[in-house]
Amino acid sequence: MRASFKGFLFLLAALAAGLSHAQVKLRAWNIHPEGYPVTEAIKSFAEDVGKATRGKYQVEVFSNATLGDQPKAVQMLKSGEVDIAEFSSGPLSDAVPGIKVLNLPFLFKDSAHMFRHLDGKLGERFAANLKAAGFVVVGWYDGGARSFYCVKPVSSVSDLAGKKIRVQQSDVYIEMVKLLNATPVALPFKDVLDALQQDKVDCAENNLPSYESTGHYKVAKNVYVTSHVISPEALVVSTKLWDKLDKDERAAFSAAGAKSALLMRDLWNKRITLALETTTRQGAQFVKVKDASPMVRRMGPLYGKYMADPKTREELLTIIAD
Ligand code: BDP
């Protein structure tokens, strides 16, 4: 065999070997810091996807919203600039109106109630709405129970009236705060601490792990435990990426997503206990709402709106009934 021909064969073999190990780099958007349950769960997803696809898909996790805030990330996922993301249903629902009911205050009793629906038929319907809009759900994560917290003491719904309250960039949250006769201020998550410190807002609302991880508890020490929204979150893959995956790869992504969701929920429950301990130790005061019914009644117009819409009525009735 002539030397140049041998060289050519060698090159072909090297190319083929290279191709069979071709790596695809993927970007995952995450709003939370290192160590947070969501972050840990996405990392486990990334690792499992890598293993199951024998290193073909390498998921890099960009935490702390370094790639932009959530509404921006929603658009980036749609356009294919990021491939994977973990979103709160609030801002996500502005891009997918079919899941807006998930944000309604006082809809789910607790996380167990929420997952009974999300892990079942209803979850499949919401996932279908999301898929049609460009987001493939591979895991439902826990956004926990959200409550209000303020710089000044709050012990009744009327104390919230007139307050400037930070909300997520999401219609339902904005509407909810207006119905409490307060002023909604939609701000990106990372800007809330400054806004509380600089008196740009009087209050915010979130779950305990975020109240702690953001340091909001250092400024807004007065928590009014309303648990007004039990909030779903989702780990999603862009349909742009999904469409490129073959059957086995899709199964690998789905299995890794489902596993990461269970991990997330477990870490979440532990983190709630920890966050309560830390914030209490640092002086946060918790006042539990005695009777939520006046607050629930104020939400009437929001419920009226989604009941009147034939696209969302059935889902709403299913959740309320069970
Ligand atoms: C946290 C959610 C996160 C939201 C944030 C917020 O996990 O996705 O962006 O609240 O209030 O609890 O913006």
mmCIF file of C-alpha atoms and ligand atoms in Angstrom:
data_model
loop_
_atom_site.group_PDB
_atom_site.id
_atom_site.type_symbol
_atom_site.label_atom_id
_atom_site.label_comp_id
_atom_site.label_asym_id
_atom_site.label_seq_id
_atom_site.Cartn_x
_atom_site.Cartn_y
_atom_site.Cartn_z
ATOM 1 C CA MET A 1 0.000 0.000 0.000
ATOM 2 C CA ARG A 2 1.340 3.377 -0.904
ATOM 3 C CA ALA A 3 2.133 5.620 2.034
ATOM 4 C CA SER A 4 -0.251 8.385 0.946
ATOM 5 C CA PHE A 5 -3.171 5.933 0.557
ATOM 6 C CA LYS A 6 -2.483 4.509 4.017
ATOM 7 C CA GLY A 7 -2.458 8.029 5.355
ATOM 8 C CA PHE A 8 -5.817 8.670 3.720
ATOM 9 C CA LEU A 9 -7.328 5.536 5.354
ATOM 10 C CA PHE A 10 -5.960 6.604 8.693
ATOM 11 C CA LEU A 11 -7.545 10.011 8.304
ATOM 12 C CA LEU A 12 -10.904 8.434 7.456
ATOM 13 C CA ALA A 13 -10.759 6.189 10.514
ATOM 14 C CA ALA A 14 -9.860 9.113 12.749
ATOM 15 C CA LEU A 15 -12.723 11.157 11.330
ATOM 16 C CA ALA A 16 -15.221 8.339 11.875
ATOM 17 C CA ALA A 17 -14.047 7.879 15.464
ATOM 18 C CA GLY A 18 -14.323 11.613 16.001
ATOM 19 C CA LEU A 19 -17.831 11.688 14.599
ATOM 20 C CA SER A 20 -19.080 8.856 16.758
ATOM 21 C CA HIS A 21 -17.949 10.860 19.788
ATOM 22 C CA ALA A 22 -19.198 14.182 18.522
ATOM 23 C CA GLN A 23 -20.213 16.210 21.505
ATOM 24 C CA VAL A 24 -23.135 18.574 21.606
ATOM 25 C CA LYS A 25 -22.819 21.374 24.099
ATOM 26 C CA LEU A 26 -26.083 22.529 25.660
ATOM 27 C CA ARG A 27 -26.804 25.563 27.818
ATOM 28 C CA ALA A 28 -29.082 25.391 30.864
ATOM 29 C CA TRP A 29 -30.478 28.590 32.391
ATOM 30 C CA ASN A 30 -31.036 28.780 36.127
ATOM 31 C CA ILE A 31 -31.960 31.722 38.354
ATOM 32 C CA HIS A 32 -30.753 30.266 41.672
ATOM 33 C CA PRO A 33 -27.343 30.150 43.391
ATOM 34 C CA GLU A 34 -25.057 27.181 44.034
ATOM 35 C CA GLY A 35 -26.364 24.729 46.604
ATOM 36 C CA TYR A 36 -30.020 25.688 46.089
ATOM 37 C CA PRO A 37 -32.343 22.676 45.527
ATOM 38 C CA VAL A 38 -33.119 23.734 41.949
ATOM 39 C CA THR A 39 -29.430 24.134 41.102
ATOM 40 C CA GLU A 40 -28.509 20.764 42.553
ATOM 41 C CA ALA A 41 -31.360 19.063 40.694
ATOM 42 C CA ILE A 42 -30.396 20.619 37.325
ATOM 43 C CA LYS A 43 -26.825 19.495 37.875
ATOM 44 C CA SER A 44 -27.995 15.940 38.498
ATOM 45 C CA PHE A 45 -30.087 16.175 35.314
ATOM 46 C CA ALA A 46 -27.012 17.333 33.386
ATOM 47 C CA GLU A 47 -24.921 14.505 34.733
ATOM 48 C CA ASP A 48 -27.558 11.855 33.986
ATOM 49 C CA VAL A 49 -28.084 13.125 30.445
ATOM 50 C CA GLY A 50 -24.325 12.974 29.876
ATOM 51 C CA LYS A 51 -24.100 9.430 31.195
ATOM 52 C CA ALA A 52 -27.172 8.093 29.385
ATOM 53 C CA THR A 53 -26.007 9.507 26.040
ATOM 54 C CA ARG A 54 -22.404 8.344 26.592
ATOM 55 C CA GLY A 55 -21.103 11.851 26.706
ATOM 56 C CA LYS A 56 -22.819 13.076 23.558
ATOM 57 C CA TYR A 57 -24.821 15.816 25.319
ATOM 58 C CA GLN A 58 -22.801 18.049 27.635
ATOM 59 C CA VAL A 59 -25.080 20.323 29.622
ATOM 60 C CA GLU A 60 -23.475 23.421 31.076
ATOM 61 C CA VAL A 61 -25.514 25.000 33.878
ATOM 62 C CA PHE A 62 -25.523 28.819 34.031
ATOM 63 C CA SER A 63 -26.796 29.688 37.515
ATOM 64 C CA ASN A 64 -27.666 32.981 39.240
ATOM 65 C CA ALA A 65 -29.451 34.294 36.129
ATOM 66 C CA THR A 66 -26.064 35.169 34.627
ATOM 67 C CA LEU A 67 -27.613 34.835 31.151
ATOM 68 C CA GLY A 68 -30.424 37.280 31.962
ATOM 69 C CA ASP A 69 -33.651 37.457 33.968
ATOM 70 C CA GLN A 70 -36.493 35.018 33.605
ATOM 71 C CA PRO A 71 -38.648 36.779 30.978
ATOM 72 C CA LYS A 72 -35.485 37.123 28.865
ATOM 73 C CA ALA A 73 -34.629 33.466 29.403
ATOM 74 C CA VAL A 74 -38.136 32.450 28.304
ATOM 75 C CA GLN A 75 -37.452 34.197 24.993
ATOM 76 C CA MET A 76 -33.933 32.752 24.765
ATOM 77 C CA LEU A 77 -35.305 29.262 25.149
ATOM 78 C CA LYS A 78 -37.859 29.898 22.437
ATOM 79 C CA SER A 79 -35.218 31.209 20.064
ATOM 80 C CA GLY A 80 -32.784 28.380 20.859
ATOM 81 C CA GLU A 81 -30.138 30.555 22.555
ATOM 82 C CA VAL A 82 -30.508 28.329 25.601
ATOM 83 C CA ASP A 83 -31.617 24.713 25.423
ATOM 84 C CA ILE A 84 -32.777 23.925 28.944
ATOM 85 C CA ALA A 85 -34.201 26.071 31.742
ATOM 86 C CA GLU A 86 -35.920 25.911 35.094
ATOM 87 C CA PHE A 87 -38.821 28.341 35.235
ATOM 88 C CA SER A 88 -41.325 29.521 37.772
ATOM 89 C CA SER A 89 -44.843 29.219 36.349
ATOM 90 C CA GLY A 90 -45.433 32.945 36.918
ATOM 91 C CA PRO A 91 -43.360 34.556 34.158
ATOM 92 C CA LEU A 92 -43.634 31.396 32.056
ATOM 93 C CA SER A 93 -47.398 31.710 31.907
ATOM 94 C CA ASP A 94 -47.209 35.095 30.216
ATOM 95 C CA ALA A 95 -45.679 33.246 27.244
ATOM 96 C CA VAL A 96 -48.114 30.346 27.592
ATOM 97 C CA PRO A 97 -51.538 31.674 28.647
ATOM 98 C CA GLY A 98 -52.888 28.100 28.768
ATOM 99 C CA ILE A 99 -51.058 27.565 32.082
ATOM 100 C CA LYS A 100 -52.078 30.848 33.742
ATOM 101 C CA VAL A 101 -54.522 29.152 36.091
ATOM 102 C CA LEU A 102 -51.573 27.464 37.787
ATOM 103 C CA ASN A 103 -50.696 30.812 39.371
ATOM 104 C CA LEU A 104 -54.073 31.499 40.889
ATOM 105 C CA PRO A 105 -53.910 32.359 44.584
ATOM 106 C CA PHE A 106 -55.376 29.788 46.976
ATOM 107 C CA LEU A 107 -55.752 27.203 44.227
ATOM 108 C CA PHE A 108 -53.590 24.366 45.539
ATOM 109 C CA LYS A 109 -53.781 23.508 49.223
ATOM 110 C CA ASP A 110 -50.148 22.439 49.437
ATOM 111 C CA SER A 111 -47.350 20.935 47.338
ATOM 112 C CA ALA A 112 -48.763 17.397 47.723
ATOM 113 C CA HIS A 113 -52.070 18.600 46.252
ATOM 114 C CA MET A 114 -50.244 20.379 43.433
ATOM 115 C CA PHE A 115 -48.160 17.326 42.502
ATOM 116 C CA ARG A 116 -51.177 15.043 42.628
ATOM 117 C CA HIS A 117 -52.429 17.054 39.669
ATOM 118 C CA LEU A 118 -49.136 17.867 37.945
ATOM 119 C CA ASP A 119 -47.923 14.262 38.051
ATOM 120 C CA GLY A 120 -51.223 13.120 36.563
ATOM 121 C CA LYS A 121 -53.565 13.817 33.646
ATOM 122 C CA LEU A 122 -53.768 17.531 34.269
ATOM 123 C CA GLY A 123 -49.985 17.840 34.253
ATOM 124 C CA GLU A 124 -49.997 16.210 30.821
ATOM 125 C CA ARG A 125 -52.460 18.804 29.598
ATOM 126 C CA PHE A 126 -50.422 21.691 30.906
ATOM 127 C CA ALA A 127 -47.308 20.078 29.418
ATOM 128 C CA ALA A 128 -49.072 19.862 26.036
ATOM 129 C CA ASN A 129 -49.866 23.597 26.217
ATOM 130 C CA LEU A 130 -46.242 24.287 27.035
ATOM 131 C CA LYS A 131 -44.953 22.077 24.249
ATOM 132 C CA ALA A 132 -47.105 23.848 21.695
ATOM 133 C CA ALA A 133 -45.415 27.083 22.804
ATOM 134 C CA GLY A 134 -41.868 25.694 22.556
ATOM 135 C CA PHE A 135 -41.227 24.221 26.022
ATOM 136 C CA VAL A 136 -40.997 20.474 26.657
ATOM 137 C CA VAL A 137 -41.535 19.714 30.360
ATOM 138 C CA VAL A 138 -39.156 17.038 31.621
ATOM 139 C CA GLY A 139 -39.810 17.590 35.327
ATOM 140 C CA TRP A 140 -42.233 19.468 37.589
ATOM 141 C CA TYR A 141 -40.315 21.170 40.379
ATOM 142 C CA ASP A 142 -41.594 22.633 43.653
ATOM 143 C CA GLY A 143 -41.924 26.410 43.983
ATOM 144 C CA GLY A 144 -43.450 25.958 47.431
ATOM 145 C CA ALA A 145 -45.819 28.201 49.337
ATOM 146 C CA ARG A 146 -45.348 31.912 48.782
ATOM 147 C CA SER A 147 -46.065 34.461 51.513
ATOM 148 C CA PHE A 148 -45.709 38.226 51.861
ATOM 149 C CA TYR A 149 -42.873 39.839 53.780
ATOM 150 C CA CYS A 150 -42.399 43.499 54.559
ATOM 151 C CA VAL A 151 -39.956 45.956 56.044
ATOM 152 C CA LYS A 152 -42.641 47.085 58.534
ATOM 153 C CA PRO A 153 -44.837 44.751 60.613
ATOM 154 C CA VAL A 154 -47.891 43.249 58.925
ATOM 155 C CA SER A 155 -50.538 41.290 60.741
ATOM 156 C CA SER A 156 -53.650 41.639 58.595
ATOM 157 C CA VAL A 157 -54.685 41.872 54.963
ATOM 158 C CA SER A 158 -55.549 45.524 55.459
ATOM 159 C CA ASP A 159 -51.927 46.178 56.480
ATOM 160 C CA LEU A 160 -50.936 45.251 52.918
ATOM 161 C CA ALA A 161 -53.242 47.886 51.404
ATOM 162 C CA GLY A 162 -51.365 50.851 49.992
ATOM 163 C CA LYS A 163 -48.025 49.036 50.115
ATOM 164 C CA LYS A 164 -45.667 48.767 47.151
ATOM 165 C CA ILE A 165 -45.219 45.051 46.715
ATOM 166 C CA ARG A 166 -42.625 43.469 44.450
ATOM 167 C CA VAL A 167 -44.060 40.769 42.204
ATOM 168 C CA GLN A 168 -42.676 38.511 39.493
ATOM 169 C CA GLN A 169 -43.094 39.773 35.934
ATOM 170 C CA SER A 170 -46.410 37.996 35.548
ATOM 171 C CA ASP A 171 -50.012 39.133 34.908
ATOM 172 C CA VAL A 172 -51.681 37.008 37.567
ATOM 173 C CA TYR A 173 -49.345 38.214 40.307
ATOM 174 C CA ILE A 174 -49.830 41.837 39.282
ATOM 175 C CA GLU A 175 -53.603 41.408 39.325
ATOM 176 C CA MET A 176 -53.485 39.636 42.701
ATOM 177 C CA VAL A 177 -51.664 42.521 44.374
ATOM 178 C CA LYS A 178 -54.035 45.073 42.864
ATOM 179 C CA LEU A 179 -56.957 43.136 44.334
ATOM 180 C CA LEU A 180 -55.366 43.628 47.775
ATOM 181 C CA ASN A 181 -55.497 47.400 47.151
ATOM 182 C CA ALA A 182 -51.712 47.463 47.029
ATOM 183 C CA THR A 183 -49.370 48.567 44.250
ATOM 184 C CA PRO A 184 -47.586 45.823 42.315
ATOM 185 C CA VAL A 185 -43.989 46.543 41.320
ATOM 186 C CA ALA A 186 -42.746 43.961 38.803
ATOM 187 C CA LEU A 187 -38.985 43.518 39.204
ATOM 188 C CA PRO A 188 -36.413 40.902 38.237
ATOM 189 C CA PHE A 189 -35.561 38.550 41.109
ATOM 190 C CA LYS A 190 -31.987 39.815 41.502
ATOM 191 C CA ASP A 191 -33.124 43.444 41.930
ATOM 192 C CA VAL A 192 -35.486 42.842 44.839
ATOM 193 C CA LEU A 193 -32.957 43.114 47.686
ATOM 194 C CA ASP A 194 -31.798 46.547 46.517
ATOM 195 C CA ALA A 195 -35.390 47.658 46.022
ATOM 196 C CA LEU A 196 -36.251 46.649 49.609
ATOM 197 C CA GLN A 197 -33.110 48.343 50.948
ATOM 198 C CA GLN A 198 -33.752 51.537 49.037
ATOM 199 C CA ASP A 199 -37.460 51.728 49.962
ATOM 200 C CA LYS A 200 -38.475 51.311 46.337
ATOM 201 C CA VAL A 201 -40.783 48.568 47.574
ATOM 202 C CA ASP A 202 -42.235 47.952 51.033
ATOM 203 C CA CYS A 203 -42.808 44.231 50.663
ATOM 204 C CA ALA A 204 -42.185 41.241 48.422
ATOM 205 C CA GLU A 205 -43.545 37.733 48.362
ATOM 206 C CA ASN A 206 -41.808 34.408 47.968
ATOM 207 C CA ASN A 207 -41.230 30.970 49.431
ATOM 208 C CA LEU A 208 -39.021 30.411 52.477
ATOM 209 C CA PRO A 209 -35.931 29.037 50.657
ATOM 210 C CA SER A 210 -35.809 32.079 48.352
ATOM 211 C CA TYR A 211 -36.569 34.466 51.228
ATOM 212 C CA GLU A 212 -33.450 33.078 52.856
ATOM 213 C CA SER A 213 -31.127 32.553 49.846
ATOM 214 C CA THR A 214 -31.641 36.104 48.561
ATOM 215 C CA GLY A 215 -31.044 37.703 51.956
ATOM 216 C CA HIS A 216 -34.427 39.452 51.767
ATOM 217 C CA TYR A 217 -34.985 38.401 55.382
ATOM 218 C CA LYS A 218 -32.249 40.803 56.483
ATOM 219 C CA VAL A 219 -34.308 43.816 55.388
ATOM 220 C CA ALA A 220 -37.903 42.596 55.273
ATOM 221 C CA LYS A 221 -38.077 40.870 58.627
ATOM 222 C CA ASN A 222 -41.854 40.720 58.914
ATOM 223 C CA VAL A 223 -43.370 37.693 57.251
ATOM 224 C CA TYR A 224 -47.111 37.469 56.951
ATOM 225 C CA VAL A 225 -47.606 33.758 56.403
ATOM 226 C CA THR A 226 -50.399 33.690 53.860
ATOM 227 C CA SER A 227 -49.177 30.825 51.628
ATOM 228 C CA HIS A 228 -51.280 32.591 49.005
ATOM 229 C CA VAL A 229 -49.739 30.739 46.052
ATOM 230 C CA ILE A 230 -48.481 27.170 45.953
ATOM 231 C CA SER A 231 -46.234 27.647 43.002
ATOM 232 C CA PRO A 232 -45.288 25.094 40.345
ATOM 233 C CA GLU A 233 -41.965 25.271 38.561
ATOM 234 C CA ALA A 234 -40.779 23.280 35.581
ATOM 235 C CA LEU A 235 -37.568 22.003 34.085
ATOM 236 C CA VAL A 236 -38.032 22.487 30.359
ATOM 237 C CA VAL A 237 -36.153 21.643 27.174
ATOM 238 C CA SER A 238 -36.630 23.765 24.058
ATOM 239 C CA THR A 239 -38.647 22.164 21.260
ATOM 240 C CA LYS A 240 -35.801 23.262 18.968
ATOM 241 C CA LEU A 241 -33.516 20.805 20.761
ATOM 242 C CA TRP A 242 -36.243 18.188 21.336
ATOM 243 C CA ASP A 243 -36.950 17.974 17.616
ATOM 244 C CA LYS A 244 -33.317 17.038 16.992
ATOM 245 C CA LEU A 245 -33.264 14.191 19.541
ATOM 246 C CA ASP A 246 -33.938 10.613 18.487
ATOM 247 C CA LYS A 247 -36.291 8.305 20.389
ATOM 248 C CA ASP A 248 -33.669 6.962 22.802
ATOM 249 C CA GLU A 249 -32.262 10.390 23.500
ATOM 250 C CA ARG A 250 -35.725 11.749 24.292
ATOM 251 C CA ALA A 251 -36.254 8.854 26.694
ATOM 252 C CA ALA A 252 -32.895 9.645 28.327
ATOM 253 C CA PHE A 253 -33.780 13.339 28.766
ATOM 254 C CA SER A 254 -37.225 12.456 30.154
ATOM 255 C CA ALA A 255 -35.861 9.911 32.629
ATOM 256 C CA ALA A 256 -33.160 12.328 33.809
ATOM 257 C CA GLY A 257 -35.797 15.064 34.194
ATOM 258 C CA ALA A 258 -38.177 12.882 36.193
ATOM 259 C CA LYS A 259 -35.362 11.744 38.465
ATOM 260 C CA SER A 260 -34.124 15.300 38.981
ATOM 261 C CA ALA A 261 -37.656 16.406 39.940
ATOM 262 C CA LEU A 262 -37.837 13.811 42.711
ATOM 263 C CA LEU A 263 -34.415 14.857 43.960
ATOM 264 C CA MET A 264 -35.454 18.509 43.841
ATOM 265 C CA ARG A 265 -38.621 17.893 45.876
ATOM 266 C CA ASP A 266 -36.673 16.013 48.504
ATOM 267 C CA LEU A 267 -33.964 18.673 48.794
ATOM 268 C CA TRP A 268 -36.705 21.292 48.849
ATOM 269 C CA ASN A 269 -38.391 19.968 51.969
ATOM 270 C CA LYS A 270 -35.083 19.875 53.798
ATOM 271 C CA ARG A 271 -34.261 23.387 52.658
ATOM 272 C CA ILE A 272 -37.560 24.769 53.987
ATOM 273 C CA THR A 273 -36.691 23.589 57.500
ATOM 274 C CA LEU A 274 -33.207 25.038 57.198
ATOM 275 C CA ALA A 275 -34.443 28.381 55.857
ATOM 276 C CA LEU A 276 -36.963 28.696 58.680
ATOM 277 C CA GLU A 277 -34.243 28.064 61.250
ATOM 278 C CA THR A 278 -31.761 30.496 59.689
ATOM 279 C CA THR A 279 -34.201 33.344 59.196
ATOM 280 C CA THR A 280 -35.776 32.950 62.641
ATOM 281 C CA ARG A 281 -32.344 32.937 64.241
ATOM 282 C CA GLN A 282 -31.529 36.149 62.371
ATOM 283 C CA GLY A 283 -34.620 37.893 63.697
ATOM 284 C CA ALA A 284 -37.357 37.281 61.117
ATOM 285 C CA GLN A 285 -40.847 37.435 62.641
ATOM 286 C CA PHE A 286 -43.547 35.131 61.335
ATOM 287 C CA VAL A 287 -47.210 36.065 61.760
ATOM 288 C CA LYS A 288 -49.546 33.386 60.505
ATOM 289 C CA VAL A 289 -52.733 34.569 58.816
ATOM 290 C CA LYS A 290 -55.601 33.729 61.211
ATOM 291 C CA ASP A 291 -58.391 33.651 58.700
ATOM 292 C CA ALA A 292 -57.535 33.709 55.001
ATOM 293 C CA SER A 293 -61.134 34.010 53.837
ATOM 294 C CA PRO A 294 -61.201 37.846 53.455
ATOM 295 C CA MET A 295 -58.135 37.520 51.233
ATOM 296 C CA VAL A 296 -59.611 34.618 49.291
ATOM 297 C CA ARG A 297 -62.805 36.606 48.687
ATOM 298 C CA ARG A 298 -60.795 39.470 47.217
ATOM 299 C CA MET A 299 -59.457 37.090 44.580
ATOM 300 C CA GLY A 300 -62.990 36.606 43.223
ATOM 301 C CA PRO A 301 -62.462 38.655 40.037
ATOM 302 C CA LEU A 302 -59.380 36.610 39.121
ATOM 303 C CA TYR A 303 -61.312 33.376 39.476
ATOM 304 C CA GLY A 304 -64.238 34.914 37.588
ATOM 305 C CA LYS A 305 -61.921 35.700 34.689
ATOM 306 C CA TYR A 306 -60.552 32.163 34.344
ATOM 307 C CA MET A 307 -63.916 30.509 34.964
ATOM 308 C CA ALA A 308 -65.391 32.579 32.168
ATOM 309 C CA ASP A 309 -62.733 31.361 29.751
ATOM 310 C CA PRO A 310 -63.741 28.004 28.226
ATOM 311 C CA LYS A 311 -60.044 27.237 27.598
ATOM 312 C CA THR A 312 -59.226 27.255 31.325
ATOM 313 C CA ARG A 313 -62.552 26.547 33.073
ATOM 314 C CA GLU A 314 -62.287 22.775 32.967
ATOM 315 C CA GLU A 315 -58.769 22.670 34.407
ATOM 316 C CA LEU A 316 -59.767 25.054 37.157
ATOM 317 C CA LEU A 317 -62.833 23.035 38.070
ATOM 318 C CA THR A 318 -60.806 19.814 38.124
ATOM 319 C CA ILE A 319 -58.317 21.259 40.606
ATOM 320 C CA ILE A 320 -60.954 22.881 42.808
ATOM 321 C CA ALA A 321 -62.980 19.655 42.926
ATOM 322 C CA ASP A 322 -60.108 17.522 44.151
HETATM 323 C C1 BDP B 1 -38.462 31.936 43.284
HETATM 324 C C2 BDP B 1 -38.548 31.092 42.053
HETATM 325 C C3 BDP B 1 -37.925 31.793 40.894
HETATM 326 C C4 BDP B 1 -38.558 33.139 40.720
HETATM 327 C C5 BDP B 1 -38.461 33.919 41.998
HETATM 328 C C6 BDP B 1 -39.069 35.303 41.881
HETATM 329 O O1 BDP B 1 -37.935 29.846 42.263
HETATM 330 O O2 BDP B 1 -38.050 31.028 39.725
HETATM 331 O O3 BDP B 1 -37.948 33.842 39.707
HETATM 332 O O4 BDP B 1 -39.074 33.186 43.042
HETATM 333 O O5 BDP B 1 -39.862 35.678 42.733
HETATM 334 O O6 BDP B 1 -39.120 31.307 44.340
HETATM 335 O O7 BDP B 1 -38.736 36.013 40.924
#
